[in-house]
Amino acid sequence: MASNVETLIRGAVAKGIGKVADFNRRRLPRPTDAHPYLTGIHKPMEEELTLEALAVDGEIPAALSGRYLRNGPNPALPPDPASYHWFTGAGMVHGIRIEGGRAHWYRNRWVRGAEACAKLGEPVPPGPRAAEGFDAPNTNVVGLAGRTFAIVEAGGKPAELSDTLGTIAHNPFDGTLAGPYTAHPHHDPFANETHAITYQGDRPNMVWHVVLDADAHVIREEAVAVADGPSIHDCAITRNYALVFDLPVTFSMKSLLAGYRFPYAWNEAHPARVGLLPRAGAGSEILWVPVDPCYVFHPANAFETADGKVIVDVVAHDTMFAESKRGPDSPRSRMERWTIDPTADTTTRTVIHDHNQEFPRYDERRTTRSYRYIYSVALPDGAGELAIADTRLFRHDLENGTTETRDFGPGRHPGEFVFVPRSPEGAEGDGWLVGLVVNMNDETTDLVILNADDFMGPPQAVVHLPHRVPPGFHGNWVAD
Ligand SMILES: [Fe+2]
């Protein structure tokens, strides 16, 4: 439970806290090693590029017409390595335009918050935005209702981007969003609604279930009571429920006052539970079911069983943010299936695949329904900061209980791969997997298009970029 004192402090003297944090930030111990998220593969790009007529190996399917977009932190001005946290860097969106079997362009553009505008000498685009330093959404970039939005959790506002990745405006869905948003909205293809669970750093006692209609306008913003300010990165949906992952990573006043930029930490005192919120019900109708402590950034899909249980597949970390102040850290992560039984008040965790991994994606035409395949990115063996990706990509077959492992080879690091269906009506898995692979042997990057149903086979096509794209967070295919 967030202490009342803490809540009071935050409400009454927020500005004072900021001053204390600023003072202490200057006294943080100077790092004796290179910051893992500012050097090596993560070294930020320093300019915006427009590259046309990109080199391609293989054959880009004629049916692919749209943009592959990916967001990630990329400070515009050099940050202080003593306090920099990977999750707080200004967002930079990378995009590759594909049409007619050709790769027409690559662009990278900072999301125009105050920092990027200061560097570039531009006015900040209009619209409501979060405080400076948190006003350039850095976590995901999505196509909603024919528009493009860069998005982030914890109180940042969506930024609307043009087709060529310029920032049009800071735009909380045409003024329909009152509270915060998330980096992980989930579209229900059957109801044509987009669901999210959101939270805001300075409001520790509630989270919100936010639903967008087909025009990307908010039609529901329902508060759910929680304690301690949990950091709820993602959610999942079933036919009847939105799932709330209330897990033991919570707001840390200690970290904030110490001057750290990302004030969330592992909190053993915070009970771990999953909430089943009726999609149209009041926040008070949520069914909380306990789960053994762990942290989940990302679920894959979720669905309901005939006997009233909810199944959700997740990447579960044993702990998160327990040690590092520079980025995510984890002793171990695994792909798990959680069977949530609201009648028995239990969550049963079974291991699908026992290897460190992250960024699970699936054929999103199956959202809220049973499904067969998860595609995820391996993380390196061992515990610690999740500084770089492994070289491997997984394809989990939930029906056969098997996993295929595709290895890109030494020095070649895949990021999140997104599934793109070949046609709206095709069977699950009938499509392509699209993602970036950074080649640290020559500091270049490939956009790799795999046939999802020939996971181990040769790529369908590879688009070559002559520079290193720093690994970021999430990407999506935004079809025309
Ligand atoms: Fe995420």
Coordinates of C-alpha atoms and ligand atoms in Angstrom, one line a residue:
M1 CA 0.0 0.0 0.0
A2 CA 1.4 3.4 -0.9
S3 CA 1.8 5.2 2.4
N4 CA -0.5 8.1 3.0
V5 CA 2.5 10.2 3.7
E6 CA 3.9 9.4 0.3
T7 CA 0.6 10.3 -1.4
L8 CA 0.4 13.5 0.5
I9 CA 3.9 14.4 -0.4
R10 CA 3.3 13.8 -4.0
G11 CA 0.0 15.7 -4.1
A12 CA 1.1 18.7 -2.0
V13 CA 4.7 19.4 -2.8
A14 CA 5.4 17.8 -6.2
K15 CA 7.5 20.8 -7.2
G16 CA 9.6 20.4 -4.0
I17 CA 10.1 16.8 -4.8
G18 CA 11.4 17.8 -8.3
K19 CA 13.9 20.1 -6.7
V20 CA 15.1 17.5 -4.3
A21 CA 15.4 15.0 -7.1
D22 CA 17.3 17.5 -9.3
F23 CA 19.7 18.3 -6.4
N24 CA 20.3 14.6 -5.6
R25 CA 20.6 13.7 -9.3
R26 CA 23.8 15.8 -9.5
R27 CA 25.2 13.8 -6.5
L28 CA 24.5 10.4 -7.9
P29 CA 27.6 8.2 -8.0
R30 CA 29.5 8.6 -11.3
P31 CA 29.4 5.4 -13.3
T32 CA 32.7 3.6 -13.6
D33 CA 31.6 1.6 -16.7
A34 CA 30.1 2.5 -20.0
H35 CA 26.3 2.9 -19.9
P36 CA 25.0 -0.2 -21.6
Y37 CA 22.1 1.7 -23.2
L38 CA 24.2 4.6 -24.6
T39 CA 27.1 2.6 -26.1
G40 CA 27.8 -0.3 -28.4
I41 CA 24.7 -1.5 -30.2
H42 CA 22.6 1.0 -28.3
K43 CA 24.7 4.1 -29.2
P44 CA 22.0 6.6 -30.2
M45 CA 21.8 7.9 -33.8
E46 CA 22.8 11.5 -34.1
E47 CA 20.9 12.5 -37.3
E48 CA 17.8 12.0 -39.2
L49 CA 18.2 10.1 -42.5
T50 CA 16.1 9.8 -45.6
L51 CA 17.3 6.9 -47.8
E52 CA 15.6 6.0 -51.0
A53 CA 15.5 3.0 -53.4
L54 CA 16.9 0.6 -50.8
A55 CA 18.9 -2.5 -51.8
V56 CA 16.9 -5.7 -51.5
D57 CA 17.8 -9.4 -51.7
G58 CA 15.1 -11.9 -52.5
E59 CA 11.6 -11.0 -53.5
I60 CA 9.3 -8.6 -51.5
P61 CA 5.8 -10.0 -51.8
A62 CA 3.7 -7.8 -54.1
A63 CA 0.9 -8.0 -51.5
L64 CA 2.9 -6.1 -48.9
S65 CA 1.9 -2.5 -49.3
G66 CA 2.5 -0.2 -46.3
R67 CA 5.2 0.7 -43.8
Y68 CA 7.1 -1.2 -41.2
L69 CA 7.5 1.2 -38.2
R70 CA 9.5 0.8 -35.0
N71 CA 9.9 3.1 -32.0
G72 CA 12.7 3.2 -29.5
P73 CA 14.6 5.5 -27.1
N74 CA 17.2 7.7 -28.8
P75 CA 18.3 10.7 -26.7
A76 CA 18.5 13.9 -28.9
L77 CA 20.9 15.6 -26.5
P78 CA 23.6 13.7 -24.6
P79 CA 22.1 12.5 -21.3
D80 CA 23.9 12.3 -17.9
P81 CA 24.9 8.6 -17.7
A82 CA 24.6 8.7 -14.0
S83 CA 20.8 9.0 -14.1
Y84 CA 19.9 7.9 -17.6
H85 CA 17.4 5.0 -17.9
W86 CA 16.8 3.3 -21.2
F87 CA 13.0 3.7 -20.8
T88 CA 13.3 7.5 -20.6
G89 CA 15.1 8.4 -23.8
A90 CA 13.4 10.5 -26.4
G91 CA 11.5 8.4 -28.9
M92 CA 12.8 7.9 -32.4
V93 CA 10.6 6.2 -35.0
H94 CA 12.3 4.2 -37.8
G95 CA 10.2 3.4 -40.9
I96 CA 10.6 1.5 -44.1
R97 CA 8.1 2.1 -46.9
I98 CA 7.3 -1.0 -49.1
E99 CA 5.0 -1.1 -52.1
G100 CA 4.9 -2.9 -55.4
G101 CA 7.7 -5.3 -54.5
R102 CA 10.1 -2.5 -53.7
A103 CA 11.5 -0.8 -50.7
H104 CA 10.9 2.9 -51.4
W105 CA 12.4 4.6 -48.4
Y106 CA 13.8 4.5 -44.9
R107 CA 13.4 7.4 -42.5
N108 CA 14.2 7.9 -38.9
R109 CA 12.6 10.8 -37.1
W110 CA 12.6 11.9 -33.5
V111 CA 9.2 12.3 -32.0
R112 CA 9.1 16.1 -31.5
G113 CA 9.1 16.7 -27.8
A114 CA 11.1 19.6 -26.2
E115 CA 14.4 17.8 -26.4
A116 CA 14.4 17.0 -30.1
C117 CA 13.0 20.4 -30.9
A118 CA 15.8 22.1 -29.0
K119 CA 18.4 20.0 -30.9
L120 CA 16.8 20.7 -34.3
G121 CA 15.8 24.3 -33.7
E122 CA 12.2 23.7 -34.3
P123 CA 9.0 24.8 -32.5
V124 CA 7.3 22.0 -30.5
P125 CA 4.2 20.8 -32.4
P126 CA 0.9 21.7 -30.8
G127 CA -1.2 19.7 -28.4
P128 CA -1.2 18.6 -24.8
R129 CA 2.0 16.7 -23.8
A130 CA 3.6 15.4 -20.7
A131 CA 6.3 17.2 -18.7
E132 CA 9.6 17.9 -20.5
G133 CA 11.7 14.7 -20.7
F134 CA 8.5 12.6 -21.0
D135 CA 7.0 14.3 -24.0
A136 CA 8.4 12.2 -26.8
P137 CA 6.7 8.8 -26.7
N138 CA 9.4 6.1 -27.2
T139 CA 7.9 2.7 -26.8
N140 CA 5.5 1.8 -29.6
V141 CA 4.2 3.1 -32.9
V142 CA 0.8 2.0 -34.1
G143 CA -1.7 2.5 -37.0
L144 CA -5.1 3.4 -35.6
A145 CA -8.0 4.4 -37.9
G146 CA -5.7 5.1 -40.8
R147 CA -3.5 7.4 -38.6
T148 CA -0.1 6.8 -37.0
F149 CA 0.6 7.4 -33.3
A150 CA 3.8 7.1 -31.2
I151 CA 2.8 6.0 -27.7
V152 CA 4.1 5.4 -24.2
E153 CA 2.9 4.5 -20.8
A154 CA 2.9 6.1 -17.4
G155 CA 1.4 9.5 -18.3
G156 CA 2.8 10.4 -21.7
K157 CA 0.3 11.6 -24.3
P158 CA 0.1 10.0 -27.8
A159 CA 1.9 11.9 -30.6
E160 CA 0.3 11.8 -34.1
L161 CA 2.8 11.2 -36.9
S162 CA 2.5 11.8 -40.6
D163 CA 2.9 9.1 -43.3
T164 CA 6.6 10.2 -43.5
L165 CA 7.0 10.2 -39.7
G166 CA 6.9 13.9 -39.0
T167 CA 5.2 14.8 -35.7
I168 CA 1.8 16.5 -36.6
A169 CA 0.7 17.1 -33.1
H170 CA 0.6 15.8 -29.6
N171 CA -2.8 14.4 -29.8
P172 CA -4.7 12.4 -27.1
F173 CA -7.1 11.0 -29.7
D174 CA -8.7 14.3 -30.8
G175 CA -9.3 15.3 -27.1
T176 CA -11.3 12.2 -26.2
L177 CA -8.6 10.8 -23.8
A178 CA -8.8 12.4 -20.4
G179 CA -6.1 10.4 -18.6
P180 CA -2.9 8.6 -19.5
Y181 CA -2.4 6.0 -22.3
T182 CA -0.3 2.9 -22.8
A183 CA 2.4 1.6 -25.2
H184 CA 0.3 -1.6 -25.7
P185 CA -3.2 -1.2 -27.1
H186 CA -4.9 -4.5 -28.2
H187 CA -7.3 -4.5 -31.1
D188 CA -10.2 -6.9 -30.8
P189 CA -10.8 -7.9 -34.5
F190 CA -14.2 -9.3 -33.7
A191 CA -15.6 -6.2 -31.8
N192 CA -13.5 -3.7 -33.8
E193 CA -12.4 -2.1 -30.5
T194 CA -9.0 -1.3 -29.1
H195 CA -8.4 -2.0 -25.5
A196 CA -5.7 -0.8 -23.1
I197 CA -4.9 -0.7 -19.4
T198 CA -3.2 2.6 -18.5
Y199 CA -1.6 4.2 -15.4
Q200 CA 0.0 7.5 -14.5
G201 CA 3.1 8.0 -12.3
D202 CA 1.6 10.5 -10.0
R203 CA -1.8 8.7 -9.4
P204 CA -0.8 5.6 -7.5
N205 CA -4.2 4.5 -6.4
M206 CA -5.9 3.8 -9.8
V207 CA -5.4 2.4 -13.3
W208 CA -7.8 2.7 -16.2
H209 CA -9.4 0.5 -18.8
V210 CA -9.4 2.6 -22.0
V211 CA -11.3 1.5 -25.1
L212 CA -11.1 3.2 -28.5
D213 CA -13.7 2.8 -31.2
A214 CA -13.0 2.3 -34.9
D215 CA -12.3 6.0 -35.3
A216 CA -9.6 5.9 -32.5
H217 CA -11.8 7.9 -30.2
V218 CA -12.2 7.0 -26.5
I219 CA -15.5 5.3 -25.7
R220 CA -14.6 4.1 -22.2
E221 CA -12.1 5.2 -19.6
E222 CA -13.0 3.2 -16.5
A223 CA -11.0 3.6 -13.3
V224 CA -9.9 0.5 -11.3
A225 CA -8.6 0.9 -7.7
V226 CA -5.1 -0.4 -7.0
A227 CA -2.4 0.3 -4.5
D228 CA 1.3 1.4 -4.5
G229 CA 1.3 2.7 -8.1
P230 CA 2.0 -0.5 -10.0
S231 CA 3.8 -0.2 -13.4
I232 CA 1.4 -2.1 -15.7
H233 CA 3.2 -2.2 -19.1
D234 CA 0.7 -4.3 -21.1
C235 CA -2.6 -6.1 -20.9
A236 CA -4.5 -8.8 -22.7
I237 CA -8.1 -9.2 -23.6
T238 CA -10.6 -12.1 -23.9
R239 CA -14.2 -12.1 -25.2
N240 CA -15.4 -10.9 -21.8
Y241 CA -12.5 -9.5 -19.8
A242 CA -9.6 -7.1 -19.9
L243 CA -6.7 -8.5 -17.9
V244 CA -4.9 -6.3 -15.4
F245 CA -1.4 -7.4 -14.5
D246 CA -1.0 -5.9 -11.0
L247 CA 2.5 -7.2 -10.2
P248 CA 5.3 -6.2 -7.7
V249 CA 7.0 -3.4 -9.7
T250 CA 5.7 -0.2 -8.2
F251 CA 6.4 3.5 -7.9
S252 CA 9.5 4.2 -5.8
M253 CA 9.6 7.5 -4.0
K254 CA 13.1 6.5 -2.9
S255 CA 14.3 6.2 -6.5
L256 CA 12.5 9.5 -7.4
L257 CA 14.0 11.5 -4.6
A258 CA 17.5 10.0 -5.3
G259 CA 17.3 11.5 -8.7
Y260 CA 16.8 8.5 -10.9
R261 CA 14.8 9.1 -14.0
F262 CA 12.7 6.0 -13.9
P263 CA 11.2 5.7 -10.4
Y264 CA 9.9 2.2 -10.4
A265 CA 11.4 -0.8 -8.5
W266 CA 10.7 -4.4 -7.5
N267 CA 8.5 -4.3 -4.4
E268 CA 8.3 -7.5 -2.4
A269 CA 5.5 -6.1 -0.2
H270 CA 3.2 -5.6 -3.1
P271 CA 0.9 -8.7 -3.6
A272 CA 1.0 -10.1 -7.2
R273 CA -2.4 -10.6 -8.8
V274 CA -4.2 -10.6 -12.1
G275 CA -7.5 -8.8 -12.5
L276 CA -10.3 -9.9 -14.7
L277 CA -12.2 -6.8 -15.5
P278 CA -15.6 -7.3 -17.3
R279 CA -15.0 -5.3 -20.5
A280 CA -18.1 -3.2 -20.0
G281 CA -18.3 -3.6 -16.2
A282 CA -17.6 -1.1 -13.5
G283 CA -14.1 -1.0 -12.1
S284 CA -15.4 -2.3 -8.8
E285 CA -16.6 -5.5 -10.5
I286 CA -13.0 -6.6 -11.2
L287 CA -12.2 -10.2 -10.1
W288 CA -8.7 -10.3 -8.6
V289 CA -6.9 -13.6 -8.7
P290 CA -3.5 -14.1 -6.9
V291 CA -0.4 -15.3 -8.8
D292 CA 3.1 -16.2 -7.6
P293 CA 5.3 -13.1 -7.6
C294 CA 7.0 -12.3 -10.9
Y295 CA 6.9 -9.5 -13.5
V296 CA 5.3 -9.5 -17.0
F297 CA 6.0 -6.8 -19.5
H298 CA 4.3 -8.7 -22.4
P299 CA 1.6 -11.3 -22.8
A300 CA 1.0 -13.0 -26.1
N301 CA -2.7 -13.9 -26.5
A302 CA -5.5 -14.7 -24.0
F303 CA -8.8 -16.5 -24.3
E304 CA -11.5 -18.2 -22.2
T305 CA -12.2 -21.9 -21.7
A306 CA -15.7 -23.4 -21.7
D307 CA -15.5 -24.0 -18.0
G308 CA -14.9 -20.3 -17.1
K309 CA -11.2 -20.2 -16.8
V310 CA -9.0 -17.6 -18.5
I311 CA -5.8 -18.7 -20.3
V312 CA -3.0 -16.1 -21.0
D313 CA 0.5 -16.8 -22.3
V314 CA 3.2 -14.5 -21.0
V315 CA 6.9 -13.9 -20.7
A316 CA 7.4 -14.0 -17.0
H317 CA 10.5 -12.5 -15.3
D318 CA 11.4 -13.8 -11.8
T319 CA 11.9 -10.2 -10.7
M320 CA 12.3 -6.8 -12.5
F321 CA 14.1 -3.6 -11.6
A322 CA 15.4 -5.2 -8.5
E323 CA 19.0 -4.1 -9.0
S324 CA 19.7 -1.9 -12.1
K325 CA 18.7 1.8 -12.3
R326 CA 19.8 1.9 -16.0
G327 CA 17.3 -0.4 -17.6
P328 CA 15.4 -3.7 -17.2
D329 CA 17.1 -6.4 -15.3
S330 CA 16.1 -10.0 -14.9
P331 CA 17.4 -13.1 -13.2
R332 CA 15.4 -15.3 -15.6
S333 CA 12.5 -15.1 -18.0
R334 CA 10.4 -17.9 -19.5
M335 CA 7.4 -18.3 -21.8
E336 CA 4.6 -19.5 -19.6
R337 CA 0.9 -20.4 -19.8
W338 CA -1.2 -19.0 -17.0
T339 CA -4.6 -20.7 -16.3
I340 CA -6.6 -18.2 -14.2
D341 CA -9.5 -19.8 -12.3
P342 CA -11.6 -17.1 -10.7
T343 CA -13.8 -19.7 -8.9
A344 CA -10.9 -21.5 -7.2
D345 CA -9.0 -18.1 -6.9
T346 CA -5.9 -19.6 -8.3
T347 CA -3.4 -18.9 -11.2
T348 CA -1.6 -22.0 -12.4
R349 CA 1.7 -21.3 -14.1
T350 CA 3.2 -23.9 -16.6
V351 CA 6.3 -23.4 -18.6
I352 CA 6.0 -23.4 -22.4
H353 CA 9.6 -22.7 -23.1
D354 CA 12.4 -22.4 -20.5
H355 CA 14.8 -19.9 -22.1
N356 CA 15.2 -16.2 -21.5
Q357 CA 13.1 -14.3 -24.1
E358 CA 10.9 -11.3 -24.7
F359 CA 8.7 -9.5 -27.3
P360 CA 6.1 -12.3 -27.9
R361 CA 3.9 -11.7 -30.9
Y362 CA 1.3 -13.8 -32.6
D363 CA -1.2 -13.7 -35.4
E364 CA -3.4 -10.9 -34.0
R365 CA -6.4 -12.0 -36.1
R366 CA -6.7 -14.6 -33.2
T367 CA -6.9 -12.1 -30.4
T368 CA -9.4 -13.3 -27.7
R369 CA -9.5 -16.8 -29.4
S370 CA -7.5 -19.9 -28.9
Y371 CA -4.4 -19.9 -31.1
R372 CA -1.3 -22.0 -32.0
Y373 CA 1.8 -19.9 -32.6
I374 CA 3.9 -17.4 -30.6
Y375 CA 7.0 -15.7 -32.1
S376 CA 9.5 -14.3 -29.6
V377 CA 13.1 -13.0 -29.4
A378 CA 15.7 -14.9 -27.3
L379 CA 17.5 -13.0 -24.6
P380 CA 21.1 -13.9 -23.7
D381 CA 21.7 -16.7 -21.2
G382 CA 22.3 -15.6 -17.6
A383 CA 20.9 -12.9 -15.4
G384 CA 21.4 -9.2 -15.5
E385 CA 20.6 -6.1 -17.5
L386 CA 18.8 -6.9 -20.8
A387 CA 21.4 -4.9 -22.7
I388 CA 21.3 -6.6 -26.1
A389 CA 19.3 -9.2 -27.8
D390 CA 20.5 -12.7 -28.5
T391 CA 20.9 -13.9 -32.1
R392 CA 17.9 -16.1 -32.1
L393 CA 14.2 -16.0 -32.8
F394 CA 11.7 -18.6 -31.5
R395 CA 8.5 -20.0 -33.0
H396 CA 6.5 -21.8 -30.4
D397 CA 3.9 -24.3 -31.5
L398 CA 1.4 -24.5 -28.7
E399 CA -0.5 -27.3 -30.3
N400 CA 2.5 -29.7 -30.6
G401 CA 4.4 -28.3 -27.7
T402 CA 7.5 -27.7 -29.8
T403 CA 9.8 -24.7 -30.5
E404 CA 11.8 -23.9 -33.6
T405 CA 14.9 -21.7 -33.1
R406 CA 16.2 -19.6 -35.9
D407 CA 19.7 -18.3 -35.4
F408 CA 20.8 -15.3 -37.4
G409 CA 24.4 -16.0 -36.7
P410 CA 27.2 -14.3 -34.7
G411 CA 26.8 -10.5 -34.2
R412 CA 23.3 -10.4 -35.8
H413 CA 20.7 -9.4 -33.3
P414 CA 17.0 -9.6 -34.1
G415 CA 14.4 -7.3 -32.4
E416 CA 10.7 -7.9 -32.2
F417 CA 9.2 -9.6 -35.2
V418 CA 5.6 -8.8 -36.1
F419 CA 3.3 -11.2 -37.9
V420 CA 1.6 -9.9 -41.1
P421 CA -1.1 -12.1 -42.6
R422 CA -1.0 -12.9 -46.4
S423 CA -4.7 -12.3 -46.6
P424 CA -7.5 -11.4 -44.2
E425 CA -9.1 -14.9 -44.5
G426 CA -6.0 -17.1 -44.4
A427 CA -5.3 -19.7 -41.8
E428 CA -3.5 -18.8 -38.6
G429 CA 0.2 -18.4 -39.4
D430 CA -0.3 -17.9 -43.1
G431 CA 1.8 -14.8 -43.5
W432 CA 5.1 -13.2 -43.0
L433 CA 7.3 -12.2 -40.0
V434 CA 8.9 -8.8 -40.3
G435 CA 11.5 -7.3 -38.1
L436 CA 14.9 -5.6 -37.9
V437 CA 18.2 -7.5 -37.4
V438 CA 21.2 -5.4 -36.4
N439 CA 24.5 -6.7 -37.7
M440 CA 27.2 -5.6 -35.3
N441 CA 29.9 -7.1 -37.6
D442 CA 29.7 -4.1 -39.9
E443 CA 27.2 -1.9 -38.1
T444 CA 24.4 -2.3 -40.6
T445 CA 20.8 -3.3 -40.3
D446 CA 18.5 -5.6 -42.3
L447 CA 14.7 -5.5 -42.4
V448 CA 14.1 -9.2 -42.7
I449 CA 10.9 -10.7 -44.1
L450 CA 10.4 -14.4 -43.2
N451 CA 7.7 -16.7 -44.3
A452 CA 6.0 -17.5 -41.0
D453 CA 5.1 -21.0 -42.2
D454 CA 8.7 -21.7 -43.3
F455 CA 10.3 -20.3 -40.2
M456 CA 13.7 -22.1 -40.7
G457 CA 13.8 -21.5 -44.5
P458 CA 15.5 -18.8 -46.4
P459 CA 14.1 -15.3 -45.9
Q460 CA 11.5 -14.1 -48.4
A461 CA 13.3 -10.8 -48.7
V462 CA 16.0 -8.7 -46.9
V463 CA 16.1 -4.9 -47.2
H464 CA 19.5 -3.5 -46.4
L465 CA 20.1 -0.4 -44.4
P466 CA 23.7 0.9 -44.4
H467 CA 23.7 1.9 -40.8
R468 CA 23.0 0.5 -37.3
V469 CA 19.5 1.1 -36.0
P470 CA 19.8 1.0 -32.2
P471 CA 17.6 -1.8 -30.8
G472 CA 14.4 -0.2 -29.4
F473 CA 11.1 -1.6 -28.3
H474 CA 8.1 -2.2 -30.5
G475 CA 7.3 -2.2 -34.2
N476 CA 4.3 -2.8 -36.3
W477 CA 3.3 -3.3 -39.9
V478 CA 1.0 -0.5 -40.9
A479 CA -0.8 -1.5 -44.1
D480 CA -2.0 1.1 -46.6
Ligands
FE1 FE 6.5 -3.3 -24.4

